[in-house]
Every structure is written in C-alpha cells, then in structure tokens.
mmCIF file of C-alpha atoms and ligand atoms in Angstrom:
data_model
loop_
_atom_site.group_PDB
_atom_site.id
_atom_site.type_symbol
_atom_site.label_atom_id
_atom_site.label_comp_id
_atom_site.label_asym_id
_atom_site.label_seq_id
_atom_site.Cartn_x
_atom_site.Cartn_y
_atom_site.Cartn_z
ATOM 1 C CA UNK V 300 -13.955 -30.753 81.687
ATOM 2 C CA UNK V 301 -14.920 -33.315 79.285
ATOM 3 C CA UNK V 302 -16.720 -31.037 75.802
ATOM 4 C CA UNK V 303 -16.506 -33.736 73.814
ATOM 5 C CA UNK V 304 -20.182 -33.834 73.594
ATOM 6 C CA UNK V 305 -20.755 -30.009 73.020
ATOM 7 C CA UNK V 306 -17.992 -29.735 70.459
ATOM 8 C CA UNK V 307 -19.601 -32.768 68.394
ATOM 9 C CA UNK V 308 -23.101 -31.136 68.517
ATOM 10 C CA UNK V 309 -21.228 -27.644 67.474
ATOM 11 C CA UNK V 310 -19.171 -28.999 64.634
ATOM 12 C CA UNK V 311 -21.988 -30.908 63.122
ATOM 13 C CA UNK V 312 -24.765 -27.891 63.112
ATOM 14 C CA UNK V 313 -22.506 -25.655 62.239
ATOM 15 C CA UNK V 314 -20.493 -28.305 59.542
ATOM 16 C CA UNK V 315 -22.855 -27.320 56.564
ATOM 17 C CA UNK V 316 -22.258 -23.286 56.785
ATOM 18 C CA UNK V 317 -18.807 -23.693 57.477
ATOM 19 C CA UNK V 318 -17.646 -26.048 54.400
ATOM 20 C CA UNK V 319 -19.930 -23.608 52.026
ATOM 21 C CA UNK V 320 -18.011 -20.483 53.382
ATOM 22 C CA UNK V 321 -14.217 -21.628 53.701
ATOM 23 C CA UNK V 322 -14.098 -24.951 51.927
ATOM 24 C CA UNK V 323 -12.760 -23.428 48.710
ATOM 25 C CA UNK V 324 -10.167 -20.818 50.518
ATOM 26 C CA UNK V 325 -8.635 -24.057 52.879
ATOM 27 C CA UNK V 326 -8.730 -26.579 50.135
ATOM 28 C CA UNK V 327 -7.721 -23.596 46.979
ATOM 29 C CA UNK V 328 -4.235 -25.434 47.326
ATOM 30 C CA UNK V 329 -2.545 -28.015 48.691
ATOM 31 C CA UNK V 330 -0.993 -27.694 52.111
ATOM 32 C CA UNK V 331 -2.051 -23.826 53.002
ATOM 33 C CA UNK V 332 -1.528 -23.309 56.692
ATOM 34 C CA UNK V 333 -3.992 -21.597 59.025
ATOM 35 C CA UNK V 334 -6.271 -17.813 58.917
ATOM 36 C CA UNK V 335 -3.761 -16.477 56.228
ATOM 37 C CA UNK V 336 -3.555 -19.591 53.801
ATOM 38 C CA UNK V 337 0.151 -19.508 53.898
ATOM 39 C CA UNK V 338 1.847 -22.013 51.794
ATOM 40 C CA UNK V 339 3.953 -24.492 53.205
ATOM 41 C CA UNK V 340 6.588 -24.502 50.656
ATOM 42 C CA UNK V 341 7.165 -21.034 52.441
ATOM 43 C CA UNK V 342 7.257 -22.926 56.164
ATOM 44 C CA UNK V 343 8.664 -26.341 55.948
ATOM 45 C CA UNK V 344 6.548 -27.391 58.971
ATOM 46 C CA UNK V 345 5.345 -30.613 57.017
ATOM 47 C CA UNK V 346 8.634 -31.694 54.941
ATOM 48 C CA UNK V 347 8.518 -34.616 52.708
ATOM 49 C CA UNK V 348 5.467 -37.652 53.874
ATOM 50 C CA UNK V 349 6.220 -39.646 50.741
ATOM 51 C CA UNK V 350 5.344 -43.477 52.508
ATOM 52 C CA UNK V 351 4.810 -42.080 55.680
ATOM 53 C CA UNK V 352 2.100 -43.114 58.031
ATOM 54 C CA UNK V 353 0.368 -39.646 58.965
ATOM 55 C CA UNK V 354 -2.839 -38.646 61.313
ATOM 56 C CA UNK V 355 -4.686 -35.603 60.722
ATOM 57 C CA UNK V 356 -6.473 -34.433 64.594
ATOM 58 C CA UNK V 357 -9.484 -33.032 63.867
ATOM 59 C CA UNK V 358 -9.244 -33.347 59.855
ATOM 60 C CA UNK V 359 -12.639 -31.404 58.884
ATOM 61 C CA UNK V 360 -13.422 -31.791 55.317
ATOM 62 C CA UNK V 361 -10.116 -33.527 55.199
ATOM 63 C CA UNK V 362 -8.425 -30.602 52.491
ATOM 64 C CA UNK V 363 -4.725 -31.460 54.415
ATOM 65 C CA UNK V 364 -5.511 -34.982 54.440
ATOM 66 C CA UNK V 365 -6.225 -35.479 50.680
ATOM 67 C CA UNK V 366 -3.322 -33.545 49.677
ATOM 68 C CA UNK V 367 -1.126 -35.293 51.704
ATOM 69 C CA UNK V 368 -2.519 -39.125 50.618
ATOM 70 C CA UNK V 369 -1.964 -37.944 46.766
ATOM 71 C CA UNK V 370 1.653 -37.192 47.844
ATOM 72 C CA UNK V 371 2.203 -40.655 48.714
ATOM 73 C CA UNK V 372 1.516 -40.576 52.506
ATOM 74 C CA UNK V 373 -0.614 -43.410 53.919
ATOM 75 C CA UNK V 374 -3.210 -41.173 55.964
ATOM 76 C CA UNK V 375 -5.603 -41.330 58.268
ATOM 77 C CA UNK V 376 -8.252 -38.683 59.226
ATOM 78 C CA UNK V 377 -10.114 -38.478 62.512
ATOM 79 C CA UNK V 378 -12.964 -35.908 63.473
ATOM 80 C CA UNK V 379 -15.448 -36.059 66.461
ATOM 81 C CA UNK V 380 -17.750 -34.995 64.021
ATOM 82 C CA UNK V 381 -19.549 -37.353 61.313
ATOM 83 C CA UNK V 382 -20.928 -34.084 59.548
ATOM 84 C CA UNK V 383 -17.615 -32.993 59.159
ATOM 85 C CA UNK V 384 -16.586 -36.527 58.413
ATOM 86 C CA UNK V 385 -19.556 -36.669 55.768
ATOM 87 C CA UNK V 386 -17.941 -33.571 53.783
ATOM 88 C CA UNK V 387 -14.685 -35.216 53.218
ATOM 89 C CA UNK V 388 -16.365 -38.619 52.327
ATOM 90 C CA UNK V 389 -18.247 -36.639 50.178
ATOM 91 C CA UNK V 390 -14.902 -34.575 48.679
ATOM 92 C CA UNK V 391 -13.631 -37.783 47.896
ATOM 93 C CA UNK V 392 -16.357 -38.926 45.960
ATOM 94 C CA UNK V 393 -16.620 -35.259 44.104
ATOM 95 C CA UNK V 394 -12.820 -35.352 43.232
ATOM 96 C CA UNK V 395 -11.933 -39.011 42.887
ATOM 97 C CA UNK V 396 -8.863 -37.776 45.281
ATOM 98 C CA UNK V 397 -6.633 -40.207 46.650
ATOM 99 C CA UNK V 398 -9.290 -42.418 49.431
ATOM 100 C CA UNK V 399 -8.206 -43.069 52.707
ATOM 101 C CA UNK V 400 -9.546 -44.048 56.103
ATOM 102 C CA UNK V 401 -11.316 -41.819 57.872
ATOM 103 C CA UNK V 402 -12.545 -41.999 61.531
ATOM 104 C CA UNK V 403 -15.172 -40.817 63.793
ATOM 105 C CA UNK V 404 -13.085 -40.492 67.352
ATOM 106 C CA UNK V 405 -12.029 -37.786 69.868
ATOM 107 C CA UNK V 406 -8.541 -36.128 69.951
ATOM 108 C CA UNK V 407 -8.197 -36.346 73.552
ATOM 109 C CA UNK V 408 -8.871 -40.317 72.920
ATOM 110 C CA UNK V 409 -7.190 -41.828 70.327
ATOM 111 C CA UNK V 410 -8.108 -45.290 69.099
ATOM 112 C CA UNK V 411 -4.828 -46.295 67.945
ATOM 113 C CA UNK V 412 -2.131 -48.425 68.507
ATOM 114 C CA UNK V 413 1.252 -46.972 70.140
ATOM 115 C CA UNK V 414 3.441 -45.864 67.338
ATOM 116 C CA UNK V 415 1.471 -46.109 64.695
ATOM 117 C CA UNK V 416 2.147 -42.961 62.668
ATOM 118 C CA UNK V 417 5.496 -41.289 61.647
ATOM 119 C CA UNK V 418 3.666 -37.958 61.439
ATOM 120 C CA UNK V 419 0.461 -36.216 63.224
ATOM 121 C CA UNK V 420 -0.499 -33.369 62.741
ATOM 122 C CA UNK V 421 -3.482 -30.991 62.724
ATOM 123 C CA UNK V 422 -4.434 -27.027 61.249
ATOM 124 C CA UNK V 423 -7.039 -25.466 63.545
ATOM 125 C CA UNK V 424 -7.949 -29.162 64.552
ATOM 126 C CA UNK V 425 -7.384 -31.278 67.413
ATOM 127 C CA UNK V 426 -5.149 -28.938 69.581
ATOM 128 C CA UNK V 427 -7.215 -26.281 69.251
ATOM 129 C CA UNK V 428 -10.766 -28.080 69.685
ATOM 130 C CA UNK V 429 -9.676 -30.162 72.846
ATOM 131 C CA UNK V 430 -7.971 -29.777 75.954
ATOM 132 C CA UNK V 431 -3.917 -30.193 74.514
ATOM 133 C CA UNK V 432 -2.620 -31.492 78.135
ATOM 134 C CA UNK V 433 -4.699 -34.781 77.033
ATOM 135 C CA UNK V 434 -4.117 -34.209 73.303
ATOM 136 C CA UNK V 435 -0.674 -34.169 73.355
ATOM 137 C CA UNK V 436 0.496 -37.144 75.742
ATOM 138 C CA UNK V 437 -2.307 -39.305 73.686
ATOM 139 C CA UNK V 438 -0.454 -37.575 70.219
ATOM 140 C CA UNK V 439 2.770 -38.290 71.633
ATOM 141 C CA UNK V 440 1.752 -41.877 72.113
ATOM 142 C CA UNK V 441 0.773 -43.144 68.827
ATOM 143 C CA UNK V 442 3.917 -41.638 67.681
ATOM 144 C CA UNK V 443 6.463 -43.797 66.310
ATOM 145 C CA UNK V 444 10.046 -43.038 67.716
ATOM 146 C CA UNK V 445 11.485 -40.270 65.248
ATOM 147 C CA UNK V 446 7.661 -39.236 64.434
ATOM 148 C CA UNK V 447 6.540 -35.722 64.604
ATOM 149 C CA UNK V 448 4.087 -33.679 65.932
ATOM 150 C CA UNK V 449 3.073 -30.331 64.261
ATOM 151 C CA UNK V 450 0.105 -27.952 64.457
ATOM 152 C CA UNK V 451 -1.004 -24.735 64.225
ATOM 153 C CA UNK V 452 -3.331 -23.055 66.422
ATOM 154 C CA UNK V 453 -4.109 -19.262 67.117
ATOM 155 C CA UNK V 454 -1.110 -17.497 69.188
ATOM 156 C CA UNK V 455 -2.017 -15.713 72.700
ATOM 157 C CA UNK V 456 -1.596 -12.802 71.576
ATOM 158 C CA UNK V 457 -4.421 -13.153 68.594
ATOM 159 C CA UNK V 458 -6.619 -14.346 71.635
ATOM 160 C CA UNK V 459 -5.838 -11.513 74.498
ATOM 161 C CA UNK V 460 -6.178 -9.097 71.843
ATOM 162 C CA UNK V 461 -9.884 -10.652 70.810
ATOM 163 C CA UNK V 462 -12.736 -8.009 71.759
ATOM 164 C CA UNK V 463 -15.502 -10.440 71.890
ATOM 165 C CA UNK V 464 -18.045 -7.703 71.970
ATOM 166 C CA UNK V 465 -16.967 -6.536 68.290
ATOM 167 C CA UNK V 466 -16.007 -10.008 67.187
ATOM 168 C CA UNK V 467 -12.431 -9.037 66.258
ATOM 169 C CA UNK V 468 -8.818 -8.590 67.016
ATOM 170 C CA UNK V 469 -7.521 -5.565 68.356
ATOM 171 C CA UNK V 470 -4.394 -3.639 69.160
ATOM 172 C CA UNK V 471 -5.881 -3.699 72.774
ATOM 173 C CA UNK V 472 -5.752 -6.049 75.895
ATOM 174 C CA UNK V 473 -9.192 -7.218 76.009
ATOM 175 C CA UNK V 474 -8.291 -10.348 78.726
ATOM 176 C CA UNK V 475 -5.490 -11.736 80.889
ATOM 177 C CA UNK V 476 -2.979 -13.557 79.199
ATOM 178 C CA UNK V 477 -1.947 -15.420 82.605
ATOM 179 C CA UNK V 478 -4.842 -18.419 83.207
ATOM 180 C CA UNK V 479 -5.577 -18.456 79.081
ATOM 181 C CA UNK V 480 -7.138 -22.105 78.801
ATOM 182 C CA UNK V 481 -10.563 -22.924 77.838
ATOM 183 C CA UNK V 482 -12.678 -20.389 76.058
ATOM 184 C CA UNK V 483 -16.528 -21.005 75.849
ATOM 185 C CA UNK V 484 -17.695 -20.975 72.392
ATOM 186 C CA UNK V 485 -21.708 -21.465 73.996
ATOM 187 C CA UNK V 486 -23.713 -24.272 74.668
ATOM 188 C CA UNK V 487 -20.736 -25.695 76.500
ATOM 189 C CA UNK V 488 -18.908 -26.163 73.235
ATOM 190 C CA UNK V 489 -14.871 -25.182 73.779
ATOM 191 C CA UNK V 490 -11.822 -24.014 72.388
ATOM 192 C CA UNK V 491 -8.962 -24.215 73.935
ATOM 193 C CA UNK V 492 -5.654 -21.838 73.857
ATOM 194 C CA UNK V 493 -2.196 -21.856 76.830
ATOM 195 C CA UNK V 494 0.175 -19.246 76.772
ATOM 196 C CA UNK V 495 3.462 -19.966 75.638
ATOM 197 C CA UNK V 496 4.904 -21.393 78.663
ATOM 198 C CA UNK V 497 2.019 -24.212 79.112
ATOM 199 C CA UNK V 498 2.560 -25.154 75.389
ATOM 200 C CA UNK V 499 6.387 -25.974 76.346
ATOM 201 C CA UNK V 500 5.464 -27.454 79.219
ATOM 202 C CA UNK V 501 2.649 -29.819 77.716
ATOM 203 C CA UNK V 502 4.619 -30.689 74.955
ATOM 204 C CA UNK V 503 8.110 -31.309 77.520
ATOM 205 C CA UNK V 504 5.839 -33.182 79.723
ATOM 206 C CA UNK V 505 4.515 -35.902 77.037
ATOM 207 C CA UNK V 506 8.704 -36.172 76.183
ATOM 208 C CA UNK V 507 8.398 -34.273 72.849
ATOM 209 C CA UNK V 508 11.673 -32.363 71.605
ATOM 210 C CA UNK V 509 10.596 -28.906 70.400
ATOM 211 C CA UNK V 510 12.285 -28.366 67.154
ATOM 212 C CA UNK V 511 10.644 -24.987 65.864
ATOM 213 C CA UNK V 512 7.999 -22.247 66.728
ATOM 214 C CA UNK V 513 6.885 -21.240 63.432
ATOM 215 C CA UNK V 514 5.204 -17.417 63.699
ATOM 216 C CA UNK V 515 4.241 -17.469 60.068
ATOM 217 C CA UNK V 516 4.142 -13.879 58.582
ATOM 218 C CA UNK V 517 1.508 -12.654 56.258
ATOM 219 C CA UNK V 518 2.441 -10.151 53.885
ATOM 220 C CA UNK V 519 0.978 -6.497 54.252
ATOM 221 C CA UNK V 520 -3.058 -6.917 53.033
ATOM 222 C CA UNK V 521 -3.056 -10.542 52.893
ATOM 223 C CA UNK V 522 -6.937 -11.260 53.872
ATOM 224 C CA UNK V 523 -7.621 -13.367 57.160
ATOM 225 C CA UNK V 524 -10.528 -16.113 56.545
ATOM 226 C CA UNK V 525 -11.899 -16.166 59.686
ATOM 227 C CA UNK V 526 -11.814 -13.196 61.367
ATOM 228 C CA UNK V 527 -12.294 -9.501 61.304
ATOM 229 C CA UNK V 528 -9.392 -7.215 62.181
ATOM 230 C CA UNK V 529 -8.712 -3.876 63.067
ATOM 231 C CA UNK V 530 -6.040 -2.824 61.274
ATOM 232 C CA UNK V 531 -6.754 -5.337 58.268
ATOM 233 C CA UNK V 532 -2.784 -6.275 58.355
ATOM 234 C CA UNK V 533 -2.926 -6.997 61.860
ATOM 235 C CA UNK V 534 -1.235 -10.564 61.865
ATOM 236 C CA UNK V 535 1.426 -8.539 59.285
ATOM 237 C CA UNK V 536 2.717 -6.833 62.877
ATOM 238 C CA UNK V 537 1.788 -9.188 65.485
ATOM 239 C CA UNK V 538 2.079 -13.020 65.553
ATOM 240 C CA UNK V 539 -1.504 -14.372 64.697
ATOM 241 C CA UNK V 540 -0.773 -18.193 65.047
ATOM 242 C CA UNK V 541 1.845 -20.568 66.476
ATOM 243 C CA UNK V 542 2.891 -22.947 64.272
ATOM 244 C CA UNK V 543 4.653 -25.770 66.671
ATOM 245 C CA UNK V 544 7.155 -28.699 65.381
ATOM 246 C CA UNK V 545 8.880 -31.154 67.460
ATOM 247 C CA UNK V 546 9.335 -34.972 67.251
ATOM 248 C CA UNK V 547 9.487 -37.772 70.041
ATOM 249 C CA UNK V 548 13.180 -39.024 70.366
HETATM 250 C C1 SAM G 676 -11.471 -25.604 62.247
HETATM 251 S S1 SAM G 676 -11.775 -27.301 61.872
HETATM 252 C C2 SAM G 676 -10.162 -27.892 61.426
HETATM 253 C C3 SAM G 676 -10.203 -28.701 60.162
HETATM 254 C C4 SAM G 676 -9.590 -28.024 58.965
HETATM 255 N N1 SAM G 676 -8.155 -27.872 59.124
HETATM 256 C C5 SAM G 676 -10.250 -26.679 58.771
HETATM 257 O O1 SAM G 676 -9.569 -25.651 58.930
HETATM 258 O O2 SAM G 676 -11.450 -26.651 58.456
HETATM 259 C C6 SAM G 676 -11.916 -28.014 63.503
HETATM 260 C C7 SAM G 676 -12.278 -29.502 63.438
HETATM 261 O O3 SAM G 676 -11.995 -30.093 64.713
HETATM 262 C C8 SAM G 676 -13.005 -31.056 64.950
HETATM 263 N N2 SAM G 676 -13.025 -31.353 66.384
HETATM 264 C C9 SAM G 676 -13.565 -30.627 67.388
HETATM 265 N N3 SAM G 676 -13.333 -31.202 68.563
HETATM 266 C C10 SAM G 676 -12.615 -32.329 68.298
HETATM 267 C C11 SAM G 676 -12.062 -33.357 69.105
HETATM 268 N N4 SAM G 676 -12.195 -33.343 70.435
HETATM 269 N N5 SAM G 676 -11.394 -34.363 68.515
HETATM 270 C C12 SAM G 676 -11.271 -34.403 67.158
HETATM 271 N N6 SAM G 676 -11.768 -33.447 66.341
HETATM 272 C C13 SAM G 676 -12.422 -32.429 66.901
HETATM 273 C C14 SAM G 676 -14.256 -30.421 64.422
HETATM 274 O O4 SAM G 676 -15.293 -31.354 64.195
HETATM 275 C C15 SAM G 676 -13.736 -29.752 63.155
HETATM 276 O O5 SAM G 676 -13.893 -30.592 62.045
#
C-alpha cells in the first residue's frame, strides 16, 4: 500500500499543532530518545558521530539532527513533509544551529547514493511512518559497510495494549498481536508497527547484524509526551518502545 500521499497531507496539517505542543519537550536537550525523553548518555544507541556522515528518516523539526551536526557529524535530514521541513529550516534560522541539508523525500525511497552514510537513524520517524520491509532494505542500502542503523519506534506491546476508544494504553489486550502491521491513522494516512519476529526478520533479510534491542526504562512517574496511560507509570512495568541497533557487515 503506497501512503506516501496520505502521510504527507497528515504531517503537514497537522505540522503546525504538533511543533507548538512537543517541540520544546523533543528538542529540551540534545539527543532525548522517544515518549519518555530518555537521554542517550543513559542508552548508548547513538555513540560517538564526530565526522560521520549521518541520515535522519523522517527528521521532523530536525531537534536530533541539529544536535548531532553541532557534534561534528555531517548530517542530512529527510521528511516527506515540507511543513515539517519548514519548522527545522525555520529552527535553524531561530537558533543559528549548526545548518545542514535538508530534504523533501520518502523513507521507503531514498534519493541517495549506495553507501553514503556511516550512520541512519530515525526517533518516531521513518520506521514508524512507512512500511519498514521497504524502509529497511532502502536504509540498509545507503549504508556504508560498518554503518549503522538505529531507531526507535513504539514496542507491540504499547500497541496491543492501545484502547483506541479511550485513546490510551492499557493493562488490557485490546487487539491481536499476530498480523500487527499497518494501523490507519484516517484519511488513509498510516503507521506502521511488526511484532518482534518481523522486525528480525526485516532487518536479517536486508543483511543487517542486530547488535542490541534497547527496551529503555522510564523511571516510576516519568511523564509520557504523547500519550495517555492508565497507570501513569505504565512504560515503568512494561516495555513502551523498541529501541533497535545493528550495523551492515
Ligand atoms: C513523529 S515525527 C518524528 C520526528 C521527530 N523525531 C519527532 O519526534 O517529532 C514523524 C515524522 O515522519 C515524517 N514522515 C512520515 N512519513 C514519512 C515517510 N514516508 N518518509 C519520511 N518521513 C516521513 C513526518 O512528516 C514527521 O515529520
């Protein structure tokens, strides 16, 4: 299914709301990871990108991607979106932050060279906002040989447990965990989310060596952005995200 189209239109009506609500939570600090804004000095997902060439999937306001240039990192940012796109041209301008390229492009299609980046990576972006068994061979790809691959995206069990109804997470079942794939978020706009064995397979298949599954762990009370949940320290006793890192050998 190709929602390309319907995830553009989504991400640039919704772009303006969006940046006013959780701009200053994602971009608070450098390099905060996912929901819970957990630091990455806590992780290691990201290590040291001092001179390396990195791609951000799906780079939003581009928060990761500025932190990342003023660390030395030669970066590019690409978002379907050019409201989206327009934010972090426009954070650039408002912080005289480290500039760097950004372009307007699909996940699923990158328009780059083979082995062009040491690192790509995305929060919430790319492998969560298109379908990952195109994301990921296409990631995979542009790679450079030694490059990594790392994201985060929401876990399985943060999406079976998701009572649309009440728009939030609960300790209940709401859907089957077997056939998790696309989930409609209307007007044919799409999210997508595998269970754990798809991920290893997806990422196996595009010859990626899976070097961690990160299932970051917010302390007791530590607000989610995004979403309500019932109890509040919900992703304190269940895994809320999926933090993946591997590298192409
Ligand atoms: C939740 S934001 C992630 C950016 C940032 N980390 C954040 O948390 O705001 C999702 C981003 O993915 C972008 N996006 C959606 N579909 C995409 C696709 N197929 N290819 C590239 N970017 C896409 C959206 O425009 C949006 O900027």
């Amino acid at each position: 299914m190709d929602s390309i189209p319907a995830n553009r239109r989504l991400w640039n009506r919704i772009s303006g709301t969006y940046q006013r609500k959780h701009d200053p939570r994602i971009g608070a600090a450098p390099r905060l990871w996912g929901m819970y804004s957990i630091p990455d000095a806590h992780l290691g997902a990201l290590g040291d990108v001092t001179g390396k060439r990195v791609l951000e999937l799906g780079c939003g306001a581009g928060q990761w991607s500025r932190a990342l240039a003023a660390e030395g990192a030669t970066v590019v940012g690409i978002d379907l979106s050019e409201s989206q796109l327009d934010a972090a041209k426009r954070a650039m301008g408002v912080t005289g932050a480290t500039r760097h390229p950004l372009v307007q492009g699909a996940a699923e299609q990158l328009p780059f060279a083979a082995g062009s980046f040491d690192l790509v990576f995305c929060d919430f972006g790319g492998l969560s906002w298109a379908p990952p068994h195109l994301v990921v061979p296409q990631a995979a790809r542009v790679l450079a040989r030694g490059g990594r691959l790392v994201f985060n995206v929401a876990s399985p069990w943060f999406e079976v447990c998701y009572d649309e109804a009440a728009a939030r997470v609960t300790t209940t079942l709401q859907k089957d965990y077997f056939g998790l794939d696309a989930v409609a978020e209307g007007d044919g706009a799409t999210s997508y989310q595998l269970t754990y064995g798809d991920w290893v397979r997806v990422l196996r298949g595009a010859g990626l060596v899976i070097d961690d599954l990160i299932e970051a762990r917010p302390g007791p009370g530590t607000p989610n952005g995004y979403n309500e949940t019932d109890p509040p320290d919900w992703a304190h006793r269940w895994p809320a995200e999926l933090l993946w890192t591997t590298h192409k050998p």
